[in-house]
Each structure stands twice: as C-alpha cells, then as structure tokens.
CSV table of C-alpha atoms in Angstrom, one decimal:
chain,number,residue,atom,x,y,z
A,82,MET,CA,-68.9,-38.6,20.0
A,83,PHE,CA,-69.0,-42.0,18.3
A,84,PHE,CA,-70.3,-42.6,14.8
A,85,THR,CA,-69.9,-46.0,13.4
A,86,LYS,CA,-71.5,-48.2,10.7
A,87,MET,CA,-75.0,-46.6,10.6
A,88,SER,CA,-77.2,-46.2,7.6
A,89,TYR,CA,-78.7,-42.8,6.7
A,90,ALA,CA,-82.2,-44.2,7.4
A,91,GLU,CA,-81.3,-45.2,10.9
A,92,TYR,CA,-79.5,-41.9,11.5
A,93,TYR,CA,-83.0,-40.2,11.2
A,94,ASN,CA,-85.0,-43.0,12.7
A,95,GLU,CA,-88.5,-43.0,14.1
A,96,VAL,CA,-89.6,-44.4,17.5
A,97,ASN,CA,-93.2,-45.8,17.9
A,98,TYR,CA,-95.1,-46.1,21.1
A,99,ASN,CA,-98.8,-47.1,21.0
A,100,THR,CA,-100.4,-44.5,18.6
A,101,TYR,CA,-97.4,-42.1,18.9
A,102,HIS,CA,-94.6,-41.8,16.4
A,103,PHE,CA,-91.7,-39.4,17.0
A,104,LYS,CA,-88.3,-38.5,15.6
A,105,LEU,CA,-85.8,-35.7,15.8
A,106,ASN,CA,-86.5,-33.0,13.3
A,107,LYS,CA,-83.9,-33.0,10.5
A,108,GLU,CA,-83.8,-29.2,10.0
A,109,LYS,CA,-84.9,-27.6,13.3
A,110,LYS,CA,-82.0,-28.2,15.6
A,111,GLY,CA,-83.0,-29.6,19.0
A,112,SER,CA,-86.6,-30.4,18.4
A,113,VAL,CA,-88.9,-33.5,18.1
A,114,ASP,CA,-91.7,-34.2,15.6
A,115,ILE,CA,-94.5,-36.0,17.3
A,116,ARG,CA,-97.4,-37.6,15.4
A,117,ASP,CA,-100.5,-39.2,16.9
A,118,SER,CA,-101.8,-41.7,14.3
A,119,LEU,CA,-105.2,-41.9,16.2
A,120,SER,CA,-106.0,-38.2,16.1
A,121,GLY,CA,-103.9,-37.4,13.1
A,122,VAL,CA,-102.3,-34.5,15.0
A,123,MET,CA,-98.6,-33.7,14.4
A,124,ILE,CA,-96.7,-31.2,16.5
A,125,ASN,CA,-93.1,-30.1,17.0
A,126,CYS,CA,-91.6,-29.6,20.4
A,127,GLU,CA,-88.3,-27.9,21.3
A,128,ILE,CA,-85.8,-29.8,23.4
A,129,SER,CA,-84.6,-27.5,26.2
A,130,GLY,CA,-80.9,-27.6,26.9
A,131,TRP,CA,-79.9,-29.1,23.5
A,132,SER,CA,-76.3,-28.3,22.6
A,133,LYS,CA,-74.4,-31.5,22.2
A,134,LEU,CA,-74.8,-32.1,18.5
A,135,GLU,CA,-73.3,-29.8,15.9
A,136,SER,CA,-75.4,-31.1,13.0
A,137,LYS,CA,-79.0,-30.1,12.2
A,138,GLY,CA,-80.8,-31.9,15.0
A,139,SER,CA,-79.5,-35.3,13.9
A,140,GLY,CA,-79.1,-38.3,16.2
A,141,ILE,CA,-80.4,-41.8,16.6
A,142,ILE,CA,-83.1,-42.3,19.2
A,143,SER,CA,-84.2,-45.5,20.9
A,144,LEU,CA,-87.0,-46.3,23.4
A,145,THR,CA,-85.7,-48.0,26.5
A,146,SER,CA,-87.0,-51.5,27.2
A,147,ASP,CA,-89.0,-50.3,30.3
A,148,LYS,CA,-90.8,-47.8,28.1
A,149,ILE,CA,-89.7,-44.8,30.3
A,150,GLY,CA,-86.9,-43.1,28.4
A,151,VAL,CA,-85.9,-42.2,24.9
A,152,LEU,CA,-82.1,-42.4,24.4
A,153,ILE,CA,-80.3,-40.0,22.1
A,154,SER,CA,-77.1,-41.2,20.4
A,155,PRO,CA,-74.4,-40.2,20.3
A,156,GLY,CA,-73.9,-39.2,24.0
A,157,ASN,CA,-75.5,-39.8,27.4
A,158,LYS,CA,-78.6,-37.7,26.9
A,159,TYR,CA,-82.3,-38.9,27.0
A,160,LEU,CA,-85.9,-37.7,27.1
A,161,LEU,CA,-88.7,-39.0,29.3
A,162,LEU,CA,-91.4,-40.7,27.2
A,163,LYS,CA,-94.1,-39.1,29.2
A,164,ASP,CA,-92.6,-35.6,28.5
A,165,ILE,CA,-92.8,-36.3,24.8
A,166,ILE,CA,-96.3,-37.6,24.9
A,167,GLU,CA,-97.6,-34.8,27.1
A,168,CYS,CA,-95.8,-32.1,25.1
A,169,LYS,CA,-98.3,-29.7,23.4
A,170,GLY,CA,-95.9,-27.7,21.4
A,171,GLY,CA,-93.9,-26.6,24.4
A,172,LYS,CA,-90.5,-27.6,25.6
A,173,ILE,CA,-89.1,-31.1,26.6
A,174,PRO,CA,-86.3,-31.1,29.1
A,175,LEU,CA,-83.1,-32.9,28.0
A,176,LYS,CA,-81.7,-35.1,30.7
A,177,SER,CA,-78.3,-36.8,31.3
A,178,LEU,CA,-77.1,-40.2,32.5
A,179,THR,CA,-74.1,-40.5,34.8
A,180,TYR,CA,-72.4,-43.9,35.1
A,181,PHE,CA,-69.1,-45.8,34.8
A,182,GLU,CA,-67.1,-44.8,31.7
A,183,GLY,CA,-70.0,-42.6,30.6
A,184,ASP,CA,-67.5,-40.2,28.8
A,185,ILE,CA,-66.3,-42.9,26.4
A,186,SER,CA,-69.4,-45.1,25.9
A,187,THR,CA,-73.0,-44.8,24.5
A,188,PRO,CA,-76.0,-46.0,26.5
A,189,ILE,CA,-78.1,-48.5,24.5
A,190,ASP,CA,-80.7,-49.4,27.2
A,191,VAL,CA,-81.7,-48.3,30.7
A,192,ASN,CA,-83.9,-49.7,33.4
A,193,PHE,CA,-84.9,-46.7,35.4
A,194,ASN,CA,-86.5,-48.6,38.3
A,195,LYS,CA,-83.4,-50.6,38.9
A,196,LYS,CA,-81.2,-47.6,38.0
A,197,LEU,CA,-79.3,-49.9,35.6
A,198,ILE,CA,-77.5,-48.9,32.4
A,199,LEU,CA,-76.2,-51.0,29.5
A,200,ALA,CA,-73.7,-49.2,27.2
A,201,THR,CA,-71.2,-50.0,24.5
A,202,ILE,CA,-67.6,-48.8,23.9
A,203,PRO,CA,-66.2,-49.0,20.4
A,204,ILE,CA,-63.0,-50.9,20.3
A,205,ASP,CA,-62.5,-50.7,16.5
A,206,ALA,CA,-65.0,-48.3,14.9
A,207,GLN,CA,-63.8,-49.3,11.4
A,208,HIS,CA,-64.7,-52.9,11.9
A,209,GLY,CA,-67.6,-52.3,14.1
A,210,THR,CA,-66.4,-54.1,17.2
A,211,TYR,CA,-67.4,-53.3,20.7
A,212,GLN,CA,-67.3,-54.1,24.4
A,213,SER,CA,-70.0,-53.6,27.0
A,214,VAL,CA,-70.5,-51.6,30.1
A,215,ILE,CA,-73.1,-52.6,32.7
A,216,SER,CA,-73.4,-50.0,35.4
A,217,TYR,CA,-75.7,-48.5,38.0
A,218,PHE,CA,-76.6,-44.8,37.9
A,219,GLY,CA,-73.6,-43.0,39.3
A,220,GLY,CA,-71.6,-46.3,39.4
A,221,GLU,CA,-67.8,-46.4,39.4
A,222,ASP,CA,-67.2,-49.8,38.1
A,223,ASN,CA,-68.4,-52.4,35.6
A,224,ILE,CA,-70.9,-54.8,37.2
A,225,LEU,CA,-69.9,-57.8,35.0
A,226,SER,CA,-66.4,-58.9,33.9
A,227,GLY,CA,-64.9,-61.2,31.4
A,228,PRO,CA,-64.8,-61.6,27.5
A,229,GLY,CA,-66.9,-58.9,25.8
A,230,VAL,CA,-66.9,-56.7,28.9
A,231,TRP,CA,-64.9,-53.5,29.1
A,232,ASP,CA,-61.9,-53.6,31.4
A,233,SER,CA,-59.7,-50.5,31.3
A,234,ALA,CA,-56.9,-52.3,33.2
A,235,LYS,CA,-56.6,-55.1,30.6
A,236,GLU,CA,-53.6,-54.4,28.3
A,237,ASP,CA,-53.5,-57.5,26.0
A,238,LEU,CA,-56.9,-57.4,24.3
A,239,ASP,CA,-57.7,-60.3,22.0
A,240,GLU,CA,-60.1,-58.5,19.7
A,241,GLN,CA,-61.4,-61.7,18.1
A,242,LYS,CA,-62.3,-63.3,21.5
A,243,ASP,CA,-63.0,-60.2,23.7
A,244,THR,CA,-65.2,-58.0,21.4
A,245,PHE,CA,-68.5,-58.4,19.5
A,246,SER,CA,-70.0,-56.9,16.5
A,247,VAL,CA,-73.3,-55.0,16.6
A,248,GLY,CA,-74.0,-55.1,12.8
A,249,ASP,CA,-76.0,-52.1,11.5
A,250,SER,CA,-77.5,-51.0,14.9
A,251,ILE,CA,-75.9,-50.3,18.3
A,252,TYR,CA,-79.3,-50.9,19.9
A,253,LEU,CA,-79.4,-54.7,19.8
A,254,GLY,CA,-78.4,-55.0,23.4
A,255,LYS,CA,-81.3,-55.0,26.0
A,256,ILE,CA,-82.1,-55.1,29.7
A,257,SER,CA,-85.0,-57.3,30.7
A,258,SER,CA,-88.2,-55.6,31.8
A,259,ASN,CA,-87.6,-56.5,35.4
A,260,GLY,CA,-84.0,-55.4,35.3
A,261,LYS,CA,-82.7,-58.9,36.3
A,262,TYR,CA,-81.0,-59.9,33.1
A,263,VAL,CA,-78.9,-58.2,30.4
A,264,ALA,CA,-78.0,-59.1,26.9
A,265,PRO,CA,-75.0,-56.9,25.8
A,266,ASN,CA,-75.7,-57.7,22.1
A,267,ASP,CA,-78.2,-60.1,20.6
A,268,LEU,CA,-80.8,-61.6,22.8
A,269,ASP,CA,-79.3,-65.1,22.6
A,270,CYS,CA,-79.6,-67.7,25.4
A,271,SER,CA,-78.0,-70.6,23.5
A,272,ALA,CA,-75.1,-72.3,25.3
A,273,ASP,CA,-72.5,-71.1,22.9
A,274,SER,CA,-73.7,-67.5,22.6
A,275,PHE,CA,-71.4,-64.6,23.0
A,276,PRO,CA,-71.6,-62.4,24.9
A,277,GLY,CA,-74.9,-64.1,25.8
A,278,VAL,CA,-77.5,-63.3,28.4
A,279,TRP,CA,-76.5,-62.6,32.0
A,280,ASP,CA,-78.1,-62.5,35.5
A,281,VAL,CA,-76.9,-59.1,36.7
A,282,GLU,CA,-77.1,-59.8,40.4
A,283,LYS,CA,-75.6,-63.3,40.4
A,284,LYS,CA,-73.2,-62.5,37.5
A,285,MET,CA,-73.9,-65.8,35.7
A,286,LYS,CA,-74.8,-66.7,32.2
A,287,VAL,CA,-78.3,-67.8,31.3
A,288,VAL,CA,-78.7,-71.0,29.3
A,289,PHE,CA,-81.3,-73.6,28.5
A,290,PRO,CA,-79.3,-76.9,28.2
A,291,SER,CA,-82.2,-79.3,27.9
A,292,ASP,CA,-83.6,-77.5,24.8
A,293,LYS,CA,-81.9,-78.5,21.5
A,294,ASP,CA,-84.4,-76.6,19.2
A,295,ASP,CA,-83.0,-73.1,18.6
A,296,SER,CA,-86.5,-71.7,18.1
A,297,VAL,CA,-87.6,-73.0,21.6
A,298,VAL,CA,-84.5,-71.4,23.2
A,299,GLU,CA,-85.2,-68.2,21.4
A,300,SER,CA,-88.9,-68.2,22.6
A,301,LYS,CA,-87.9,-68.9,26.2
A,302,CYS,CA,-85.3,-66.2,26.1
A,303,GLN,CA,-87.9,-63.7,25.0
A,304,GLU,CA,-90.3,-64.8,27.7
A,305,LEU,CA,-87.6,-64.4,30.3
A,306,PHE,CA,-86.9,-60.8,29.1
A,307,LEU,CA,-90.5,-59.9,29.1
A,308,GLY,CA,-90.9,-61.2,32.6
A,309,SER,CA,-93.8,-63.4,31.7
A,310,LYS,CA,-92.1,-66.5,33.3
A,311,THR,CA,-89.2,-67.1,35.7
A,312,LEU,CA,-86.0,-68.8,34.7
A,313,ASN,CA,-87.0,-71.9,36.8
A,314,GLU,CA,-90.4,-72.0,35.1
A,315,LEU,CA,-88.7,-72.0,31.7
A,316,GLY,CA,-86.2,-74.7,32.7
A,317,GLY,CA,-83.1,-72.5,32.4
A,318,ILE,CA,-80.0,-72.5,34.6
A,319,LEU,CA,-77.2,-70.1,35.4
A,320,LEU,CA,-73.7,-70.9,34.3
A,321,PRO,CA,-70.7,-69.5,36.2
A,322,ARG,CA,-68.4,-67.3,34.3
A,323,ASN,CA,-65.3,-69.5,34.8
A,324,ILE,CA,-67.2,-72.6,33.5
A,325,GLU,CA,-68.7,-70.7,30.6
A,326,HIS,CA,-65.4,-69.2,29.6
A,327,GLY,CA,-63.5,-72.5,30.0
A,328,ALA,CA,-66.0,-74.2,27.7
A,329,LYS,CA,-65.5,-71.7,24.8
C-alpha cells in the first residue's frame, strides 16, 4: 500500500508489552515471533488469513494506545494483543478495520471501546507529508475538519499549511486512553501547535494558555492523554476551530 520514509530497523520493529516482546518473522511469511523475558520462552505463531503483503512477512507493527490491538502497516489489518499473548504455537486470527477512506489510508491508532480510528493519508510520499482521518468503525465521513485533516472535496490544497510531516515514524499520532482526545501527529498541546490535540466530541482544540513553560504544557498534555486528570483539573481550555485557524 504506502511505503514512505522508514528505516530498515523500523520496518522490522519489535513491540513490547509487560514481559512480552513480539515482532513479525523476517523469513516465515505471516507469522509472529513471541518472547517472554520472564520465562525465557520464545515461540512462533502463524497468522491465519495472511495474504496482504508480498514480501517475506515484513510490515511495521504498533500497539494501540488502549493496549488492545496490534496494528500492521501497511494496510488496515490488526491482531488482538490477547491472541498474541495467549498463543502457544498455534494460529492468531488476522482482523480488519473498516472506516472512512480506509482504502487509501493507514491506521496509526485505535480506541476499541470508543470504536474510534486515527489514520493518515500520504499527500506527498517523497517529502513525507500527510493529512489525518479520524473516523468511527464503519464511518462514512471524517469526524474533524480543517487544516491537516483530509477532505476529498477540497481542490486547492496548500501543502505548506494543510499538511504535516511525520518524520521517521507514522505512529506519532495517538488517541487518548479514554478516547476523548486525538493528536493526529505529535502530542503537542501548545497554543501554536499543528495539527495539535483535539476534543473529538466537541471538535475543538486543546490548549493550556496560562502555562508559558513548554515542559509544563507537555506534562499536562501527557496527563490528559493518560486520563489521570481532566482538562479542567489541568487548567486547559478548548479553542474553536475558527478562532484557532484565524490565529495562525
């Protein structure tokens, strides 16, 4: 599907969860190597239904922020974390995500309880620029709108203002643990951030205007995403899209 600026190391990356470490096998197509650092046991499990990748089992994997699924890039496929952990050398079922523009984008995070998907669409693969899709399972539209968000009806795209770069990894964007907030790219709650952090339901940008120290804003932003404190408790506010965009 989409291969962009990825290092060889990331292309065969490993995901860690508690004492478990797992990655796609480089040689055995459609299988996962699973290692338990506590017991020292290492096994290989076949992925049932694997057919989407032509190479030898390659693909980048990423654990969703809610610790339920393991996304496989490129494409819309995933594995359940519990299926990986509970596998004893058998088969792990390969599952699919269905959402708005799922045929041209790559999911980078999912909140399974809220049935919410964050995905990216490459606008210029050579320069590594993207736009985001925020959709519900089976959704037929983009929940958010504005700069940095995919709009198929928009003809005059200003790539400098309407796209963002993901650097060396497409998995920088995250959904908060409670599914209330989304960061299409970096987790950045500063007033001038782009695309920034957004309240999904209210469709407004999250900022902390009373805090001038970048490290304090960063810490509060992380607390918000972990769900340890509410936006009110952290002293944050929601900024409407029209005000935020007009200020840029």
